[in-house]
Amino acid sequence: MSFVVAIDGPAGTGKGTVTSLISKELGLVNIDTGATYRCVALYMIQNQIKLEEKEKIIASLPAIHIDMKNENGEQIVFLNGKEVTKEIRSKEVTQIVSQVSSIKEVRFAMVEVQRKLAEGKDVIMEGRDITTYVFPNADVKIYLDGDENERARRRFKEMQEKGINMTYEEVLKNIQARDKNDKEKEVGALKIAEDAIYIDTTHLTVEEEKEKVKEIIKEKRGK
Ligand code: DC
């Protein structure tokens, strides 16, 4: 029997950071579901497919093969056999990914990929619709939230550390646009599941947030 920890929330709530740390500490396989949508967005950029060309995007789905590996707790992402872990975090991908992930057909295909990646494993999985749609019966369901200015500040710092050239205003605007788009999706919209544990991360350090989430998991898992 596999054990599933599902974590949802908007950008900049520390989902990625906390999930990666806990995956190492508790020996759970880390699956960042946003990376699957980022791979589709990267494929579109590589093949000069525009957001308006919805039919082309849908037609290209069978040609998109995504794989993920955990190496020392870090997630390595492959698109059609080539490692793209860094490329999928670029400004260009970040700017179109929310809209790409709004396409119903893209979601159905990616949810299938995500469920397959989790098959038979003890996983910690983060995204926008994991607690509500991908794994509504997950063993642990958590919703991470936070003030948008604080979330933008965290993301801005992260972008700077990675050498990605975006101003704070650009990051804040991107977060606001993605929040709106993610919450209004026809399928898989970002929402708080009724039985999810809600955590406001605005005033929490990464360490405090990680410990809170870890305690919840350990209590349920019994180890
Ligand atoms: O978590 P992230 O920033 O890497 O996610 C990229 C985009 O993908 C985000 O704007 C919303 C979308 N996404 C989604 O719709 N469903 C998921 N389960 C994960 C991400």
Coordinates of C-alpha atoms and ligand atoms in Angstrom, one line a residue:
M1 CA 0.0 0.0 0.0
S2 CA 1.3 3.4 -0.9
F3 CA 1.1 6.4 1.4
V4 CA 0.2 9.8 -0.3
V5 CA 0.8 13.2 1.1
A6 CA -1.0 15.9 -1.0
I7 CA -0.1 19.5 -0.7
D8 CA -1.8 22.4 -2.5
G9 CA -1.5 26.2 -2.5
P10 CA -0.6 29.2 -4.6
A11 CA 2.9 30.2 -5.8
G12 CA 5.4 31.3 -3.2
T13 CA 4.0 29.5 -0.2
G14 CA 7.1 27.3 0.2
K15 CA 5.4 24.2 -1.2
G16 CA 8.4 23.2 -3.3
T17 CA 11.0 23.9 -0.6
V18 CA 9.2 22.2 2.2
T19 CA 8.2 19.2 0.1
S20 CA 11.8 18.7 -1.0
L21 CA 13.1 18.9 2.5
I22 CA 10.5 16.6 4.0
S23 CA 10.9 14.1 1.2
K24 CA 14.6 13.7 2.2
E25 CA 13.9 13.6 5.9
L26 CA 11.0 11.1 5.8
G27 CA 12.1 9.1 2.7
L28 CA 9.1 10.0 0.6
V29 CA 9.3 10.3 -3.2
N30 CA 9.0 14.0 -4.1
I31 CA 6.6 14.7 -7.1
D32 CA 6.3 18.4 -8.1
T33 CA 3.3 18.3 -10.4
G34 CA 3.8 21.9 -11.6
A35 CA 6.9 20.5 -13.3
T36 CA 4.7 18.5 -15.7
Y37 CA 2.8 21.6 -16.8
R38 CA 6.2 23.4 -17.1
C39 CA 7.4 20.7 -19.4
V40 CA 4.4 21.2 -21.8
A41 CA 5.1 24.9 -21.8
L42 CA 8.8 24.3 -22.5
Y43 CA 7.9 21.9 -25.4
M44 CA 5.7 24.7 -26.9
I45 CA 8.5 27.2 -26.7
Q46 CA 11.0 24.7 -28.2
N47 CA 8.6 24.0 -31.1
Q48 CA 7.4 27.5 -31.6
I49 CA 3.8 26.7 -30.7
K50 CA 1.9 29.7 -29.4
L51 CA -0.7 29.9 -26.6
E52 CA -3.4 30.8 -29.1
E53 CA -2.8 27.6 -31.1
K54 CA -4.8 25.4 -28.7
E55 CA -5.4 22.6 -31.3
K56 CA -1.7 22.3 -32.0
I57 CA -1.0 22.1 -28.2
I58 CA -3.5 19.4 -27.8
A59 CA -2.2 17.5 -30.9
S60 CA 1.3 17.6 -29.5
L61 CA 0.5 16.0 -26.2
P62 CA 1.2 12.4 -27.3
A63 CA 4.7 13.5 -28.3
I64 CA 5.5 14.8 -24.8
H65 CA 7.1 12.3 -22.6
I66 CA 7.9 13.3 -19.0
D67 CA 9.9 11.5 -16.4
M68 CA 11.1 12.4 -13.0
K69 CA 13.8 10.9 -10.8
N70 CA 14.8 11.6 -7.2
E71 CA 18.5 11.9 -6.7
N72 CA 19.6 12.6 -3.1
G73 CA 16.1 13.9 -2.5
E74 CA 16.3 16.4 -5.4
Q75 CA 13.9 16.1 -8.2
I76 CA 15.4 15.7 -11.7
V77 CA 13.0 16.3 -14.6
F78 CA 13.3 14.9 -18.1
L79 CA 11.4 16.0 -21.2
N80 CA 11.6 13.5 -24.0
G81 CA 14.7 12.0 -22.5
K82 CA 16.6 15.3 -22.0
E83 CA 17.1 16.8 -18.6
V84 CA 15.3 20.0 -18.2
T85 CA 15.2 20.6 -14.4
K86 CA 16.6 24.1 -14.7
E87 CA 15.1 25.1 -18.1
I88 CA 11.5 24.6 -16.9
R89 CA 12.0 27.4 -14.2
S90 CA 12.9 30.1 -16.8
K91 CA 11.0 33.4 -17.1
E92 CA 9.6 32.4 -20.5
V93 CA 8.1 29.1 -19.1
T94 CA 6.8 30.8 -15.9
Q95 CA 5.0 33.5 -17.9
I96 CA 2.9 31.0 -20.0
V97 CA 2.6 28.0 -17.7
S98 CA -0.6 28.9 -15.9
Q99 CA -2.5 29.4 -19.2
V100 CA -1.1 26.2 -20.6
S101 CA -2.3 24.4 -17.5
S102 CA -5.8 25.8 -18.0
I103 CA -6.3 23.8 -21.1
K104 CA -8.6 20.9 -20.1
E105 CA -6.9 18.3 -22.4
V106 CA -3.5 19.3 -21.1
R107 CA -4.8 18.7 -17.5
F108 CA -6.3 15.3 -18.3
A109 CA -3.0 14.2 -19.8
M110 CA -0.8 15.5 -17.0
V111 CA -3.0 14.2 -14.2
E112 CA -2.5 10.7 -15.8
V113 CA 1.3 11.3 -15.9
Q114 CA 1.2 12.4 -12.2
R115 CA -0.8 9.4 -11.0
K116 CA 1.5 7.1 -12.9
L117 CA 4.6 8.7 -11.3
A118 CA 3.1 8.1 -7.9
E119 CA 2.0 4.5 -8.5
G120 CA 2.9 2.1 -5.7
K121 CA 5.2 4.6 -4.0
D122 CA 5.1 6.5 -0.7
V123 CA 4.9 10.1 -2.1
I124 CA 4.8 13.7 -1.2
M125 CA 3.1 15.5 -4.0
E126 CA 2.5 19.3 -4.4
G127 CA 0.5 21.3 -6.8
R128 CA -2.8 23.1 -7.1
D129 CA -5.4 20.3 -7.4
I130 CA -3.7 17.3 -5.7
T131 CA -6.0 17.3 -2.6
T132 CA -9.1 18.0 -4.7
Y133 CA -8.7 16.1 -8.0
V134 CA -5.5 14.1 -8.5
F135 CA -5.6 12.3 -5.1
P136 CA -8.8 13.3 -3.2
N137 CA -8.4 10.3 -1.0
A138 CA -4.8 11.1 0.0
D139 CA -3.7 10.0 3.5
V140 CA -2.6 13.6 4.4
K141 CA -4.1 16.7 2.8
I142 CA -2.6 20.2 3.4
Y143 CA -3.3 23.6 2.0
L144 CA -0.5 26.2 2.3
D145 CA -1.5 29.8 1.9
G146 CA 0.1 33.2 2.4
D147 CA -0.1 36.9 1.8
E148 CA 0.6 37.7 -1.8
N149 CA 3.2 40.4 -1.1
E150 CA 5.2 38.0 1.1
R151 CA 4.9 35.3 -1.5
A152 CA 6.1 37.7 -4.2
R153 CA 9.0 38.7 -2.0
R154 CA 10.1 35.1 -1.5
R155 CA 9.8 34.3 -5.2
F156 CA 11.7 37.4 -6.1
K157 CA 14.6 36.4 -3.8
E158 CA 14.6 32.9 -5.3
M159 CA 14.7 34.3 -8.8
Q160 CA 17.6 36.5 -7.9
E161 CA 19.5 33.6 -6.4
K162 CA 19.0 31.6 -9.6
G163 CA 20.1 34.6 -11.7
I164 CA 16.7 34.9 -13.4
N165 CA 16.2 38.5 -14.4
M166 CA 12.8 39.7 -13.1
T167 CA 11.9 42.8 -11.1
Y168 CA 9.9 42.5 -7.8
E169 CA 6.9 44.2 -9.6
E170 CA 7.1 41.7 -12.5
V171 CA 7.1 38.8 -10.0
L172 CA 4.2 40.2 -8.0
K173 CA 2.2 40.8 -11.2
N174 CA 3.0 37.2 -12.4
I175 CA 1.9 35.8 -9.0
Q176 CA -1.4 37.8 -9.1
A177 CA -2.1 36.7 -12.6
R178 CA -1.4 33.1 -11.9
D179 CA -3.4 33.1 -8.7
K180 CA -6.4 34.4 -10.6
N181 CA -6.0 32.0 -13.5
D182 CA -5.3 29.0 -11.2
K183 CA -8.5 29.8 -9.1
E184 CA -10.7 30.2 -12.1
K185 CA -9.8 27.1 -14.1
E186 CA -12.6 25.0 -15.6
V187 CA -10.9 21.8 -14.4
G188 CA -8.6 21.4 -11.5
A189 CA -9.0 24.9 -10.1
L190 CA -7.0 25.9 -7.0
K191 CA -9.3 25.6 -4.0
I192 CA -9.2 24.5 -0.4
A193 CA -10.5 20.9 0.0
E194 CA -13.0 20.6 2.9
D195 CA -10.9 18.1 4.7
A196 CA -7.5 19.7 4.1
I197 CA -5.5 21.2 7.0
Y198 CA -5.0 24.9 6.3
I199 CA -1.7 26.6 7.2
D200 CA -1.0 30.3 6.8
T201 CA 2.7 30.6 6.0
T202 CA 2.9 34.4 5.9
H203 CA 4.8 34.7 9.2
L204 CA 6.5 31.3 9.3
T205 CA 10.1 30.6 8.5
V206 CA 10.9 27.7 6.1
E207 CA 12.0 25.7 9.2
E208 CA 8.8 26.4 11.1
E209 CA 6.7 25.6 8.1
K210 CA 8.6 22.4 7.4
E211 CA 8.2 21.2 11.1
K212 CA 4.5 21.9 11.1
V213 CA 3.9 19.9 7.9
K214 CA 6.3 17.2 9.1
E215 CA 4.5 16.7 12.4
I216 CA 1.1 16.4 10.6
I217 CA 2.6 13.7 8.3
K218 CA 4.3 11.8 11.1
E219 CA 1.2 11.7 13.2
K220 CA -0.8 10.2 10.4
R221 CA 1.9 7.8 9.1
G222 CA 2.9 6.7 12.6
K223 CA 6.7 7.3 11.9
Ligands
DC1 O1 4.0 25.2 -8.8 P1 4.5 25.8 -10.1 O2 4.7 27.3 -10.0 O3 5.7 25.1 -10.7 O4 3.3 25.5 -11.1 C1 3.3 26.0 -12.4 C2 1.9 26.2 -12.9 O5 1.2 25.0 -13.2 C3 1.0 27.1 -12.0 O6 0.7 28.3 -12.5 C4 -0.3 26.3 -11.9 C5 -0.1 25.0 -12.7 N1 -0.3 23.8 -11.9 C6 -1.6 23.3 -11.9 O7 -2.5 23.9 -12.6 N2 -1.9 22.2 -11.2 C7 -0.9 21.6 -10.5 N3 -1.2 20.4 -9.9 C8 0.4 22.1 -10.4 C9 0.6 23.3 -11.1

